[in-house]
CSV table of C-alpha atoms in Angstrom, one decimal:
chain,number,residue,atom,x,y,z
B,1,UNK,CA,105.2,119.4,95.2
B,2,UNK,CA,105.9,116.9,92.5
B,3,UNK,CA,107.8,118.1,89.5
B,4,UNK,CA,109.8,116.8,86.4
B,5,UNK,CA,112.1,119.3,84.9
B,6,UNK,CA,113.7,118.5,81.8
B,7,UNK,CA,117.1,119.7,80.4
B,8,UNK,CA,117.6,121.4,77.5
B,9,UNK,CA,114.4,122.6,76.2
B,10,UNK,CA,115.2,122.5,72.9
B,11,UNK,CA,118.6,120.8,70.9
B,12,UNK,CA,119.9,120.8,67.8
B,13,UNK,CA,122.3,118.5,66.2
B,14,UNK,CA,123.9,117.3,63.3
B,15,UNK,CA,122.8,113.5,62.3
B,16,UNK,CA,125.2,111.0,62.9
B,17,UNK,CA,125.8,112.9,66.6
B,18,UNK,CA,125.4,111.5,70.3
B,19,UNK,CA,123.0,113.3,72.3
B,20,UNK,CA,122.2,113.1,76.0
B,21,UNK,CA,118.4,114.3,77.6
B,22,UNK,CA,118.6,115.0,81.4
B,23,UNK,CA,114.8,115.0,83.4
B,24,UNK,CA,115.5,116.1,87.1
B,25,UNK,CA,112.2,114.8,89.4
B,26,UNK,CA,111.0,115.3,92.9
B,27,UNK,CA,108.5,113.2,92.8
B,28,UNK,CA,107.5,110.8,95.7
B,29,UNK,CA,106.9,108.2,95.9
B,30,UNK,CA,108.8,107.0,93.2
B,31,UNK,CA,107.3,104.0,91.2
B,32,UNK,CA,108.6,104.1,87.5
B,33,UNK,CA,109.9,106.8,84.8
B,34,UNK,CA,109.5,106.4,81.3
B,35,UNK,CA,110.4,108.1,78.4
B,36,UNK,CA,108.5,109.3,75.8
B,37,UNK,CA,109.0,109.8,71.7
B,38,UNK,CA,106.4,112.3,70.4
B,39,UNK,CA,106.7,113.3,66.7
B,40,UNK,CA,105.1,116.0,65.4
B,41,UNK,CA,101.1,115.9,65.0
B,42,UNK,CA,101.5,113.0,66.6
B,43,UNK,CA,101.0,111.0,69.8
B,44,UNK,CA,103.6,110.3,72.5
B,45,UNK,CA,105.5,106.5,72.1
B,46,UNK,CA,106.9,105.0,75.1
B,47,UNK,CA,110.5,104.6,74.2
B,48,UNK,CA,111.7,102.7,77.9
B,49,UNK,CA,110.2,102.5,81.4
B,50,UNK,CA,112.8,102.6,84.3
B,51,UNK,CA,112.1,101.1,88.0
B,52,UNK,CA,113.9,102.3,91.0
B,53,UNK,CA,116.1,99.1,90.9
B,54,UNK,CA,117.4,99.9,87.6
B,55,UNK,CA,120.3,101.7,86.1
B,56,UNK,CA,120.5,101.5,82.6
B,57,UNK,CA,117.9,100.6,79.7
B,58,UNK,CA,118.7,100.1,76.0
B,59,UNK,CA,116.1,100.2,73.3
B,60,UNK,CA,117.8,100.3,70.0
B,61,UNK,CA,119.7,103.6,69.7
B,62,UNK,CA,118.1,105.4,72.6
B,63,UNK,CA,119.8,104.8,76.3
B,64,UNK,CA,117.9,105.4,79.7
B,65,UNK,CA,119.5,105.9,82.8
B,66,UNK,CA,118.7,106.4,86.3
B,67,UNK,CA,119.9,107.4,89.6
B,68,UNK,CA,117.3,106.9,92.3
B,69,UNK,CA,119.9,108.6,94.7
B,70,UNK,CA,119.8,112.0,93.0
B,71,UNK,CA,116.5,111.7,91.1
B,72,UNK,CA,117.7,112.0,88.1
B,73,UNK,CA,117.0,110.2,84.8
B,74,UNK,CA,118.6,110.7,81.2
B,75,UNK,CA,117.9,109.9,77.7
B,76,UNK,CA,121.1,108.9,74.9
B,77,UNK,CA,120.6,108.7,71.5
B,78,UNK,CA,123.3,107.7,69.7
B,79,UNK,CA,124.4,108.0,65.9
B,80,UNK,CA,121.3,110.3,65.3
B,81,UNK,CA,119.1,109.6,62.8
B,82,UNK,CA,116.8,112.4,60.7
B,83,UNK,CA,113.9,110.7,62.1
B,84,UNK,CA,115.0,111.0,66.0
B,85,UNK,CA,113.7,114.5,65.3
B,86,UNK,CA,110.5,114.8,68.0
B,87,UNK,CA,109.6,116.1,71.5
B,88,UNK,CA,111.1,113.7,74.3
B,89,UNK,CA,109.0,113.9,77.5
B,90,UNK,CA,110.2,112.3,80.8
B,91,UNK,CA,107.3,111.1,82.9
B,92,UNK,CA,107.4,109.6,86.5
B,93,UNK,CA,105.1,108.2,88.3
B,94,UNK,CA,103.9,107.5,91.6
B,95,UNK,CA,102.8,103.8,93.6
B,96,UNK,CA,99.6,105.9,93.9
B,97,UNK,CA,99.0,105.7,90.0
B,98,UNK,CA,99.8,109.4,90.0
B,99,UNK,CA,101.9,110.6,86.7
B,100,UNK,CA,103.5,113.8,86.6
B,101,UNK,CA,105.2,115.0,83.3
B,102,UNK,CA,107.9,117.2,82.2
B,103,UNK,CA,107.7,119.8,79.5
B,104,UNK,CA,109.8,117.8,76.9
B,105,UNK,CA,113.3,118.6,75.3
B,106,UNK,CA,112.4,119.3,71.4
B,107,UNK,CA,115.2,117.9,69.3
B,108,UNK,CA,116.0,118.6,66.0
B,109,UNK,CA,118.5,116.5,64.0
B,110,UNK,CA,119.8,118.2,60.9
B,111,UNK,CA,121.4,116.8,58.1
G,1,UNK,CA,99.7,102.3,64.0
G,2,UNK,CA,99.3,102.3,68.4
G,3,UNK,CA,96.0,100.3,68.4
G,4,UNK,CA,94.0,104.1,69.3
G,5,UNK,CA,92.1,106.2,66.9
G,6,UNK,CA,91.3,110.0,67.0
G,7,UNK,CA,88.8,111.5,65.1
G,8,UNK,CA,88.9,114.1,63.9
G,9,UNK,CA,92.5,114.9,63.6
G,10,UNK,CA,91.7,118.4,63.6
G,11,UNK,CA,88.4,120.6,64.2
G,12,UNK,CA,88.4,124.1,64.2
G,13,UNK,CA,85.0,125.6,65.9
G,14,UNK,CA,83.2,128.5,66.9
G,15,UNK,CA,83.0,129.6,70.5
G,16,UNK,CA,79.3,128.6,70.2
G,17,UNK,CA,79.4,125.7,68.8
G,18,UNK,CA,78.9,122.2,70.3
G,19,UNK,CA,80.7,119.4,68.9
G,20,UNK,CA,82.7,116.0,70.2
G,21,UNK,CA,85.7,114.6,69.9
G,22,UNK,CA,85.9,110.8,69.7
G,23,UNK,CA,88.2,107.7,70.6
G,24,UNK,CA,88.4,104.5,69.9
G,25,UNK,CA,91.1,101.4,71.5
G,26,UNK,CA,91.5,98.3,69.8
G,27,UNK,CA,93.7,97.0,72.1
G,28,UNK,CA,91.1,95.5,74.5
G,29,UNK,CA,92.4,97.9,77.5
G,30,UNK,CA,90.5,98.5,80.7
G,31,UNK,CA,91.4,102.5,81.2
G,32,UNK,CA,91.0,105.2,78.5
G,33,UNK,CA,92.0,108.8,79.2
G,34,UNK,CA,91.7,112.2,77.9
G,35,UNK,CA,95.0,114.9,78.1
G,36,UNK,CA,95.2,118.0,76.9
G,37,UNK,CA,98.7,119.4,75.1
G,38,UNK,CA,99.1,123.2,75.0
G,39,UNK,CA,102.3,125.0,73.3
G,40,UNK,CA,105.2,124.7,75.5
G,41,UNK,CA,103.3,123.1,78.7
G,42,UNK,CA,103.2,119.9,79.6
G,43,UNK,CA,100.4,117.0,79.1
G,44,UNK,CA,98.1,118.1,81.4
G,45,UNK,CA,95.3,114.9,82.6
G,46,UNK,CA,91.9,115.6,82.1
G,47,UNK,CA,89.6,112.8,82.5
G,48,UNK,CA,90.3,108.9,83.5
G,49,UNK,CA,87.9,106.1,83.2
G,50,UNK,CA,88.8,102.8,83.9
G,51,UNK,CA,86.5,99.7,83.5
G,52,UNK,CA,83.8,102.5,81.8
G,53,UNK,CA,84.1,104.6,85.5
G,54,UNK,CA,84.9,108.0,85.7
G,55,UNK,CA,87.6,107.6,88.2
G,56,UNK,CA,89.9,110.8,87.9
G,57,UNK,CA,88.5,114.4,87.1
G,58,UNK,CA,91.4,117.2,87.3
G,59,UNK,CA,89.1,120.2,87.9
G,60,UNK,CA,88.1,120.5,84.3
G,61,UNK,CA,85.8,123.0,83.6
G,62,UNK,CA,82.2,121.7,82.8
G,63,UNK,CA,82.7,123.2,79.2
G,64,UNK,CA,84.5,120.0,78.7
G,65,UNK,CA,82.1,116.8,79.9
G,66,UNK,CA,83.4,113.1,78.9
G,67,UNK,CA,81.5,110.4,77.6
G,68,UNK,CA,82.6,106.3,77.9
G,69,UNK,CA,79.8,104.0,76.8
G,70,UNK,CA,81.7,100.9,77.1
G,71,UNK,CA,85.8,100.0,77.3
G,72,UNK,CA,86.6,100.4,73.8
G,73,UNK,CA,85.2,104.0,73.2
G,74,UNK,CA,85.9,107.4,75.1
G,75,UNK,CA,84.1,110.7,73.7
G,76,UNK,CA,84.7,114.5,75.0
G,77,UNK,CA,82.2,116.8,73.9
G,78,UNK,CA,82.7,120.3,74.0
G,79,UNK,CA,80.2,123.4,74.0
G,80,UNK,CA,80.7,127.3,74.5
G,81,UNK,CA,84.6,126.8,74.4
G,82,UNK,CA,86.7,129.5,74.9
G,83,UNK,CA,90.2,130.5,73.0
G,84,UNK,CA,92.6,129.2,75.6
G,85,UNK,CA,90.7,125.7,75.0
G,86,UNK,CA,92.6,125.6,71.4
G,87,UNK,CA,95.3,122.7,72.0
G,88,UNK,CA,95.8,119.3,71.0
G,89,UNK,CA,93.8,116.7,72.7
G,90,UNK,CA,95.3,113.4,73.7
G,91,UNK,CA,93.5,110.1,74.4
G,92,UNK,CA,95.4,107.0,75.5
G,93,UNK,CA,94.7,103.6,76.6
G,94,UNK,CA,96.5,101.5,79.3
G,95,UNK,CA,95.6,97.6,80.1
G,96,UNK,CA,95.9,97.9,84.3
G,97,UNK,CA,92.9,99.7,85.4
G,98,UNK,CA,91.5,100.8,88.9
G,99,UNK,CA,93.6,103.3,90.7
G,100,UNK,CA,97.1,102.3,89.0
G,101,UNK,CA,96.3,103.7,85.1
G,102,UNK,CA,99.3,104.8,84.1
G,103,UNK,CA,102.0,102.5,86.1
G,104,UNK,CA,101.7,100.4,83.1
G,105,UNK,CA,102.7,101.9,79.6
G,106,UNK,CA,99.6,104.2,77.8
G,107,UNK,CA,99.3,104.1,74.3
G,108,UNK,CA,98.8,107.2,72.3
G,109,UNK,CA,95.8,108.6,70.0
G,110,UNK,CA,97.7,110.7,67.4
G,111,UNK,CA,95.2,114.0,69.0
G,112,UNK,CA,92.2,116.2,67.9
G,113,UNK,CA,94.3,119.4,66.9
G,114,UNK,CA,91.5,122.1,68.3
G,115,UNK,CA,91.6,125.6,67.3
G,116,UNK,CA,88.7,127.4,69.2
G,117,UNK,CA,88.2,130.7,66.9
């Protein structure tokens, strides 16, 4: 069965901290992850979109990662901002067009 | 701004009542679809249509019946809903359409919050 776990659900930290997102996947076959920004009330923003040949992704303060070996993916924000404060969903998809999504790590960046 | 518009934003209704929820892409994409975002669960698809085809129905219950009268507009109208239906309900967009929707990146309604009383 296809499934995305994400690690933690939920985080707090104080802005101006690093912070690393970990989404676990069994999903096969493997065509893309991405990552996903959703604030709250909101809609979800792709933030970066990882194929299997990739490693690393940088968009701005936010890091992907992944290891097609172990199926595993993670997110890095770094220097936190007040505004990084939303629901990060890891989502992978299939060659098949199918998408299968985690639950989301809910971060919360104090001041 | 993502280029897709929800309306409303949020619609509280009676189990009785009949009403629809609307979206609208400006983005000039081929597939629209609908998701539905409970507490603490993830997205869950409902509904894909690429190139105005239904082409993706995840079991949803015939309470729920989508609408898409041409590329740019997607409806979901809803009648005799029950409680559990209360979420917030997602449309997106994507430009590849056919049987690869989502390999490319979806764009984001900002969501019908529904509260089913």
């Amino acid at each position: 069965k296809n499934q995305v776990e994400q690690s933690p659900q939920s985080l707090i930290i104080l802005e101006g901290k690093n912070c690393t997102l970990q989404c676990n996947y069994t999903v096969s076959p493997f065509s893309n992850l991405r990552w996903y920004k959703q604030d709250t009330g909101r809609g979800p923003v792709s933030l970066t979109i990882m194929t299997f040949s990739e490693n690393t992704k940088s968009n701005g303060r936010y890091t992907a990662t992944l290891d097609a070996d172990t199926k595993q993916s993670s997110l890095h924000i770094t220097a936190s901002q007040l505004s990084d404060s939303a629901s990060y969903i890891c989502v992978v998809n299939t060659n098949a067009g199918k998408s299968t999504f985690g639950d989301g790590t809910t971060l919360t960046v104090k001041p | 701004e993502t280029g897709v518009t929800q309306t409303p934003r949020h619609l509280v209704m009676g189990m009785t009542n009949k009403k629809s929820l609307k979206c609208e892409q400006h983005l000039g994409h081929n597939a629209m679809y609908w998701y539905k975002q409970s507490a603490k669960k993830p997205l869950e698809l409902m509904f894909v249509y690429s190139l105005e085809e239904r082409v993706e129905n995840n079991s949803v219950p015939s309470r729920f019946s989508p609408e898409c009268p041409n590329s740019s507009h997607l409806f979901l109208h809803l009648h005799t809903l029950q409680p559990e239906d209360s979420a917030l309900y997602l449309c997106a967009s994507s430009p590849q359409g056919a049987r690869k929707p989502m390999n490319t990146e979806a764009f984001f309604g900002q969501g019908t919050r529904l509260t089913v009383v």
